[in-house]
mmCIF file of C-alpha atoms and ligand atoms in Angstrom:
data_model
loop_
_atom_site.group_PDB
_atom_site.id
_atom_site.type_symbol
_atom_site.label_atom_id
_atom_site.label_comp_id
_atom_site.label_asym_id
_atom_site.label_seq_id
_atom_site.Cartn_x
_atom_site.Cartn_y
_atom_site.Cartn_z
ATOM 1 C CA UNK J 1 87.841 70.414 86.088
ATOM 2 C CA UNK J 2 88.684 72.847 83.285
ATOM 3 C CA UNK J 3 91.703 75.116 82.967
ATOM 4 C CA UNK J 4 89.853 78.291 83.874
ATOM 5 C CA UNK J 5 88.493 76.818 87.050
ATOM 6 C CA UNK J 6 92.006 75.722 88.050
ATOM 7 C CA UNK J 7 93.224 79.241 87.423
ATOM 8 C CA UNK J 8 90.532 80.641 89.715
ATOM 9 C CA UNK J 9 91.320 78.000 92.350
ATOM 10 C CA UNK J 10 94.893 79.255 92.424
ATOM 11 C CA UNK J 11 93.804 82.891 92.548
ATOM 12 C CA UNK J 12 91.439 82.109 95.412
ATOM 13 C CA UNK J 13 94.146 80.348 97.406
ATOM 14 C CA UNK J 14 96.422 83.339 96.900
ATOM 15 C CA UNK J 15 93.632 85.711 97.926
ATOM 16 C CA UNK J 16 93.105 83.859 101.205
ATOM 17 C CA UNK J 17 96.813 83.730 101.899
ATOM 18 C CA UNK J 18 97.718 87.344 101.053
ATOM 19 C CA UNK J 19 94.583 89.286 101.884
ATOM 20 C CA UNK J 20 92.897 87.285 104.617
ATOM 21 C CA UNK J 21 95.358 85.190 106.648
ATOM 22 C CA UNK J 22 98.238 87.653 106.506
ATOM 23 C CA UNK J 23 95.955 90.434 107.782
ATOM 24 C CA UNK J 24 95.047 88.507 110.877
ATOM 25 C CA UNK J 25 91.863 86.537 110.180
ATOM 26 C CA UNK J 26 92.239 83.324 112.199
ATOM 27 C CA UNK J 27 88.784 81.711 112.543
ATOM 28 C CA UNK J 28 89.259 78.345 110.763
ATOM 29 C CA UNK J 29 85.626 78.241 109.630
ATOM 30 C CA UNK J 30 85.947 81.657 108.002
ATOM 31 C CA UNK J 31 89.201 80.705 106.284
ATOM 32 C CA UNK J 32 87.689 77.466 104.988
ATOM 33 C CA UNK J 33 84.593 79.253 103.688
ATOM 34 C CA UNK J 34 86.734 81.856 101.893
ATOM 35 C CA UNK J 35 88.731 78.990 100.334
ATOM 36 C CA UNK J 36 85.551 77.171 99.293
ATOM 37 C CA UNK J 37 83.186 79.760 97.803
ATOM 38 C CA UNK J 38 83.964 80.468 94.149
ATOM 39 C CA UNK J 39 83.877 84.261 94.265
ATOM 40 C CA UNK J 40 84.250 84.612 90.465
ATOM 41 C CA UNK J 41 80.770 83.082 90.019
ATOM 42 C CA UNK J 42 79.235 86.022 91.911
ATOM 43 C CA UNK J 43 80.355 88.679 89.418
ATOM 44 C CA UNK J 44 79.571 89.208 85.729
ATOM 45 C CA UNK J 45 81.654 87.262 83.229
ATOM 46 C CA UNK J 46 83.529 90.408 82.193
ATOM 47 C CA UNK J 47 84.802 90.894 85.753
ATOM 48 C CA UNK J 48 85.645 87.289 86.635
ATOM 49 C CA UNK J 49 89.363 87.799 86.151
ATOM 50 C CA UNK J 50 89.251 90.583 88.773
ATOM 51 C CA UNK J 51 87.120 88.666 91.256
ATOM 52 C CA UNK J 52 90.037 87.741 93.545
ATOM 53 C CA UNK J 53 91.522 91.249 93.616
ATOM 54 C CA UNK J 54 91.858 93.238 96.846
ATOM 55 C CA UNK J 55 88.865 95.507 96.178
ATOM 56 C CA UNK J 56 85.088 95.671 95.758
ATOM 57 C CA UNK J 57 83.576 95.268 92.262
ATOM 58 C CA UNK J 58 80.418 96.597 90.615
ATOM 59 C CA UNK J 59 77.461 94.188 90.359
ATOM 60 C CA UNK J 60 75.021 96.476 88.523
ATOM 61 C CA UNK J 61 72.312 98.883 89.764
ATOM 62 C CA UNK J 62 75.150 101.001 91.280
ATOM 63 C CA UNK J 63 75.777 98.288 93.887
ATOM 64 C CA UNK J 64 78.961 96.398 94.749
ATOM 65 C CA UNK J 65 80.279 93.064 95.991
ATOM 66 C CA UNK J 66 82.464 93.867 99.030
ATOM 67 C CA UNK J 67 86.239 93.494 99.144
ATOM 68 C CA UNK J 68 87.220 89.933 100.215
ATOM 69 C CA UNK J 69 88.902 91.120 103.420
ATOM 70 C CA UNK J 70 85.852 93.020 104.670
ATOM 71 C CA UNK J 71 83.691 89.933 104.044
ATOM 72 C CA UNK J 72 86.082 87.823 106.121
ATOM 73 C CA UNK J 73 86.406 90.465 108.860
ATOM 74 C CA UNK J 74 82.638 90.910 109.252
ATOM 75 C CA UNK J 75 82.038 87.162 109.189
ATOM 76 C CA UNK J 76 84.684 86.504 111.838
ATOM 77 C CA UNK J 77 83.189 89.274 114.005
ATOM 78 C CA UNK J 78 79.891 87.350 114.161
ATOM 79 C CA UNK J 79 81.616 84.382 115.903
ATOM 80 C CA UNK J 80 79.292 81.905 114.182
ATOM 81 C CA UNK J 81 78.351 78.424 115.340
ATOM 82 C CA UNK J 82 77.165 75.731 112.984
ATOM 83 C CA UNK J 83 73.616 75.777 114.364
ATOM 84 C CA UNK J 84 73.217 79.568 114.129
ATOM 85 C CA UNK J 85 70.454 81.273 112.149
ATOM 86 C CA UNK J 86 71.768 84.411 110.520
ATOM 87 C CA UNK J 87 69.987 87.404 109.009
ATOM 88 C CA UNK J 88 71.766 89.363 106.276
ATOM 89 C CA UNK J 89 70.461 92.712 105.029
ATOM 90 C CA UNK J 90 71.623 93.482 101.477
ATOM 91 C CA UNK J 91 71.956 90.256 99.460
ATOM 92 C CA UNK J 92 73.735 91.967 96.561
ATOM 93 C CA UNK J 93 75.780 89.422 94.611
ATOM 94 C CA UNK J 94 74.998 86.718 97.177
ATOM 95 C CA UNK J 95 78.684 86.179 97.953
ATOM 96 C CA UNK J 96 78.511 87.166 101.624
ATOM 97 C CA UNK J 97 75.394 85.025 102.095
ATOM 98 C CA UNK J 98 77.221 82.040 100.565
ATOM 99 C CA UNK J 99 80.134 82.534 102.975
ATOM 100 C CA UNK J 100 77.686 82.664 105.901
ATOM 101 C CA UNK J 101 75.852 79.595 104.551
ATOM 102 C CA UNK J 102 79.096 77.580 104.550
ATOM 103 C CA UNK J 103 79.417 78.160 108.295
ATOM 104 C CA UNK J 104 75.967 78.640 109.828
ATOM 105 C CA UNK J 105 72.815 76.514 109.848
ATOM 106 C CA UNK J 106 70.604 78.840 107.836
ATOM 107 C CA UNK J 107 70.928 82.278 106.269
ATOM 108 C CA UNK J 108 68.002 84.645 105.755
ATOM 109 C CA UNK J 109 68.931 87.366 103.292
ATOM 110 C CA UNK J 110 66.920 90.405 102.219
ATOM 111 C CA UNK J 111 67.406 92.557 99.095
ATOM 112 C CA UNK J 112 65.434 95.654 98.078
ATOM 113 C CA UNK J 113 66.370 95.824 94.359
ATOM 114 C CA UNK J 114 64.438 93.310 92.278
ATOM 115 C CA UNK J 115 66.948 92.574 89.466
ATOM 116 C CA UNK J 116 69.668 91.953 92.066
ATOM 117 C CA UNK J 117 67.364 89.794 94.180
ATOM 118 C CA UNK J 118 66.419 87.604 91.177
ATOM 119 C CA UNK J 119 70.017 87.110 90.074
ATOM 120 C CA UNK J 120 71.168 86.092 93.539
ATOM 121 C CA UNK J 121 68.204 83.734 94.060
ATOM 122 C CA UNK J 122 69.038 81.956 90.810
ATOM 123 C CA UNK J 123 72.672 81.618 91.780
ATOM 124 C CA UNK J 124 71.842 80.126 95.210
ATOM 125 C CA UNK J 125 69.772 77.472 93.416
ATOM 126 C CA UNK J 126 72.456 76.742 90.819
ATOM 127 C CA UNK J 127 75.124 76.431 93.497
ATOM 128 C CA UNK J 128 72.766 74.430 95.727
ATOM 129 C CA UNK J 129 72.789 76.717 98.720
ATOM 130 C CA UNK J 130 69.574 75.200 100.012
ATOM 131 C CA UNK J 131 70.112 76.765 103.432
ATOM 132 C CA UNK J 132 69.844 80.296 102.052
ATOM 133 C CA UNK J 133 66.354 81.785 102.304
ATOM 134 C CA UNK J 134 65.769 84.970 100.314
ATOM 135 C CA UNK J 135 63.296 87.812 100.513
ATOM 136 C CA UNK J 136 62.630 90.777 98.260
ATOM 137 C CA UNK J 137 61.846 93.689 100.555
ATOM 138 C CA UNK J 138 63.170 96.562 102.659
ATOM 139 C CA UNK J 139 65.486 94.867 105.119
ATOM 140 C CA UNK J 140 65.704 97.802 107.533
ATOM 141 C CA UNK J 141 62.688 96.352 109.313
ATOM 142 C CA UNK J 142 64.323 92.916 109.442
ATOM 143 C CA UNK J 143 62.411 89.649 109.144
ATOM 144 C CA UNK J 144 60.154 89.503 112.194
ATOM 145 C CA UNK J 145 58.480 86.155 111.346
ATOM 146 C CA UNK J 146 61.838 84.382 111.537
ATOM 147 C CA UNK J 147 63.279 86.307 114.491
ATOM 148 C CA UNK J 148 65.083 86.127 116.850
ATOM 149 C CA UNK J 149 68.393 85.591 115.046
ATOM 150 C CA UNK J 150 71.694 84.436 116.521
ATOM 151 C CA UNK J 151 73.504 86.883 114.273
ATOM 152 C CA UNK J 152 72.617 89.803 112.017
ATOM 153 C CA UNK J 153 74.875 91.300 109.353
ATOM 154 C CA UNK J 154 74.021 94.521 107.554
ATOM 155 C CA UNK J 155 76.045 94.930 104.359
ATOM 156 C CA UNK J 156 75.038 98.498 103.507
ATOM 157 C CA UNK J 157 75.835 101.740 105.337
ATOM 158 C CA UNK J 158 73.242 103.072 107.758
ATOM 159 C CA UNK J 159 72.874 106.545 109.322
ATOM 160 C CA UNK J 160 72.135 104.830 112.657
ATOM 161 C CA UNK J 161 71.488 101.417 114.180
ATOM 162 C CA UNK J 162 67.878 100.414 113.386
ATOM 163 C CA UNK J 163 66.270 99.507 116.725
ATOM 164 C CA UNK J 164 63.975 96.976 114.987
ATOM 165 C CA UNK J 165 67.025 94.932 114.023
ATOM 166 C CA UNK J 166 68.392 95.036 117.566
ATOM 167 C CA UNK J 167 64.976 93.816 118.751
ATOM 168 C CA UNK J 168 65.224 90.816 116.394
ATOM 169 C CA UNK J 169 68.543 89.720 117.883
ATOM 170 C CA UNK J 170 68.473 86.779 120.324
ATOM 171 C CA UNK J 171 69.981 87.060 123.803
ATOM 172 C CA UNK J 172 73.610 86.138 123.209
ATOM 173 C CA UNK J 173 73.251 87.382 119.633
ATOM 174 C CA UNK J 174 75.812 89.386 117.649
ATOM 175 C CA UNK J 175 75.208 92.042 115.044
ATOM 176 C CA UNK J 176 77.530 93.872 112.707
ATOM 177 C CA UNK J 177 76.583 97.061 110.870
ATOM 178 C CA UNK J 178 78.400 99.924 109.099
ATOM 179 C CA UNK J 179 77.206 103.202 110.661
ATOM 180 C CA UNK J 180 77.982 106.694 109.402
ATOM 181 C CA UNK J 181 77.333 109.144 106.587
ATOM 182 C CA UNK J 182 77.106 108.152 102.935
ATOM 183 C CA UNK J 183 80.866 108.482 102.311
ATOM 184 C CA UNK J 184 82.416 106.735 105.268
ATOM 185 C CA UNK J 185 81.219 104.540 108.102
ATOM 186 C CA UNK J 186 82.454 102.754 111.190
ATOM 187 C CA UNK J 187 81.923 99.042 111.500
ATOM 188 C CA UNK J 188 79.944 98.627 114.722
ATOM 189 C CA UNK J 189 79.600 95.318 116.539
ATOM 190 C CA UNK J 190 76.697 94.832 118.913
ATOM 191 C CA UNK J 191 76.423 92.104 121.500
ATOM 192 C CA UNK J 192 73.101 91.545 123.226
ATOM 193 C CA UNK J 193 72.708 89.956 126.652
ATOM 194 C CA UNK J 194 70.211 90.099 129.529
ATOM 195 C CA UNK J 195 71.588 93.478 130.576
ATOM 196 C CA UNK J 196 71.085 95.070 127.172
ATOM 197 C CA UNK J 197 73.412 95.816 124.282
ATOM 198 C CA UNK J 198 77.168 96.336 124.236
ATOM 199 C CA UNK J 199 78.782 98.168 121.321
ATOM 200 C CA UNK J 200 82.325 98.056 120.025
ATOM 201 C CA UNK J 201 83.994 99.670 117.065
ATOM 202 C CA UNK J 202 85.893 97.646 114.479
ATOM 203 C CA UNK J 203 87.228 100.502 112.345
ATOM 204 C CA UNK J 204 86.421 102.452 109.212
ATOM 205 C CA UNK J 205 84.768 101.135 106.089
ATOM 206 C CA UNK J 206 82.823 102.277 103.041
ATOM 207 C CA UNK J 207 79.573 100.708 101.903
ATOM 208 C CA UNK J 208 76.740 101.652 99.568
ATOM 209 C CA UNK J 209 73.706 103.134 101.276
ATOM 210 C CA UNK J 210 71.169 101.153 103.261
ATOM 211 C CA UNK J 211 67.977 102.542 101.760
ATOM 212 C CA UNK J 212 64.665 102.073 103.527
ATOM 213 C CA UNK J 213 62.286 103.031 106.279
ATOM 214 C CA UNK J 214 64.923 102.856 109.037
ATOM 215 C CA UNK J 215 67.954 103.679 106.857
ATOM 216 C CA UNK J 216 68.526 106.378 104.250
ATOM 217 C CA UNK J 217 65.394 107.630 102.567
ATOM 218 C CA UNK J 218 66.771 107.462 99.031
ATOM 219 C CA UNK J 219 69.712 106.261 96.945
HETATM 220 N N1 LIG O 301 76.436 91.396 100.759
HETATM 221 C C1 LIG O 301 76.573 91.852 99.401
HETATM 222 C C2 LIG O 301 77.001 93.311 99.326
HETATM 223 C C3 LIG O 301 75.927 94.025 98.669
HETATM 224 S S1 LIG O 301 76.014 95.763 98.486
HETATM 225 C C4 LIG O 301 77.505 90.966 98.613
HETATM 226 O O1 LIG O 301 78.088 90.035 99.177
HETATM 227 O O2 LIG O 301 77.622 91.152 97.399
HETATM 228 C C5 LIG O 301 74.583 96.213 99.415
HETATM 229 C C6 LIG O 301 73.272 95.665 98.943
HETATM 230 O O3 LIG O 301 72.304 96.103 99.900
HETATM 231 C C7 LIG O 301 72.780 96.195 97.590
HETATM 232 O O4 LIG O 301 72.437 95.128 96.762
HETATM 233 C C8 LIG O 301 71.559 97.037 97.952
HETATM 234 O O5 LIG O 301 70.548 97.037 96.969
HETATM 235 C C9 LIG O 301 71.105 96.363 99.238
HETATM 236 N N2 LIG O 301 70.262 97.188 100.091
HETATM 237 C C10 LIG O 301 70.354 98.498 100.380
HETATM 238 N N3 LIG O 301 69.390 98.875 101.233
HETATM 239 C C11 LIG O 301 68.654 97.759 101.503
HETATM 240 C C12 LIG O 301 67.502 97.499 102.320
HETATM 241 N N4 LIG O 301 66.913 98.449 103.034
HETATM 242 N N5 LIG O 301 67.028 96.228 102.358
HETATM 243 C C13 LIG O 301 67.616 95.241 101.647
HETATM 244 N N6 LIG O 301 68.692 95.433 100.850
HETATM 245 C C14 LIG O 301 69.207 96.685 100.787
#
């Protein structure tokens, strides 16, 4: 292992300690995944030294990789089991999908911007995330062929909860989605059972726009 990689290992350990554990994330699978996935590999070389900072970073095409804490918070909220099939809308850098792939059985991730999709696909292959399945399309209509999903995570802000996604959630399934206007959103958790859906609010957040048929109409 080279010097640089050791440096990032230390930064990652510190990130988990200061930003994740000390703010109340307790799910051992989430903590292990955050310790394992090499976040610096999901940003451009020029930004690698900032990869473990307490903030989002640009990934090109006006998109961002989320702040480490929000990744951990959203992942924990899904209460994942190791045999779960998870749908992610908004592949972006691929970092969140990699975290999910460390914990769940299989991750289906959808991205609408081609250059971002291609970059993430290549990275999943290089890092041997063979349980990540990718698709280049508008994720607001989900992935009906592979539904129902045990968990769905939307990593872009939506004006409302797309009913199609709720329909693709299994009974017992959990979904997490930022809902609000383009400047600020609330993180909404949805639990689906035989009676219907139950919503709870996890607090404020700020994501880039979910653009598509059942999201925002344009960037
Ligand atoms: N989960 C990502 C965060 C990505 S930012 C990560 O870990 O890095 C949000 C991403 O959602 C952007 O790449 C954006 O292009 C994508 N996106 C926005 N609307 C979308 C849609 N309707 N379908 C699929 N992807 C979408």
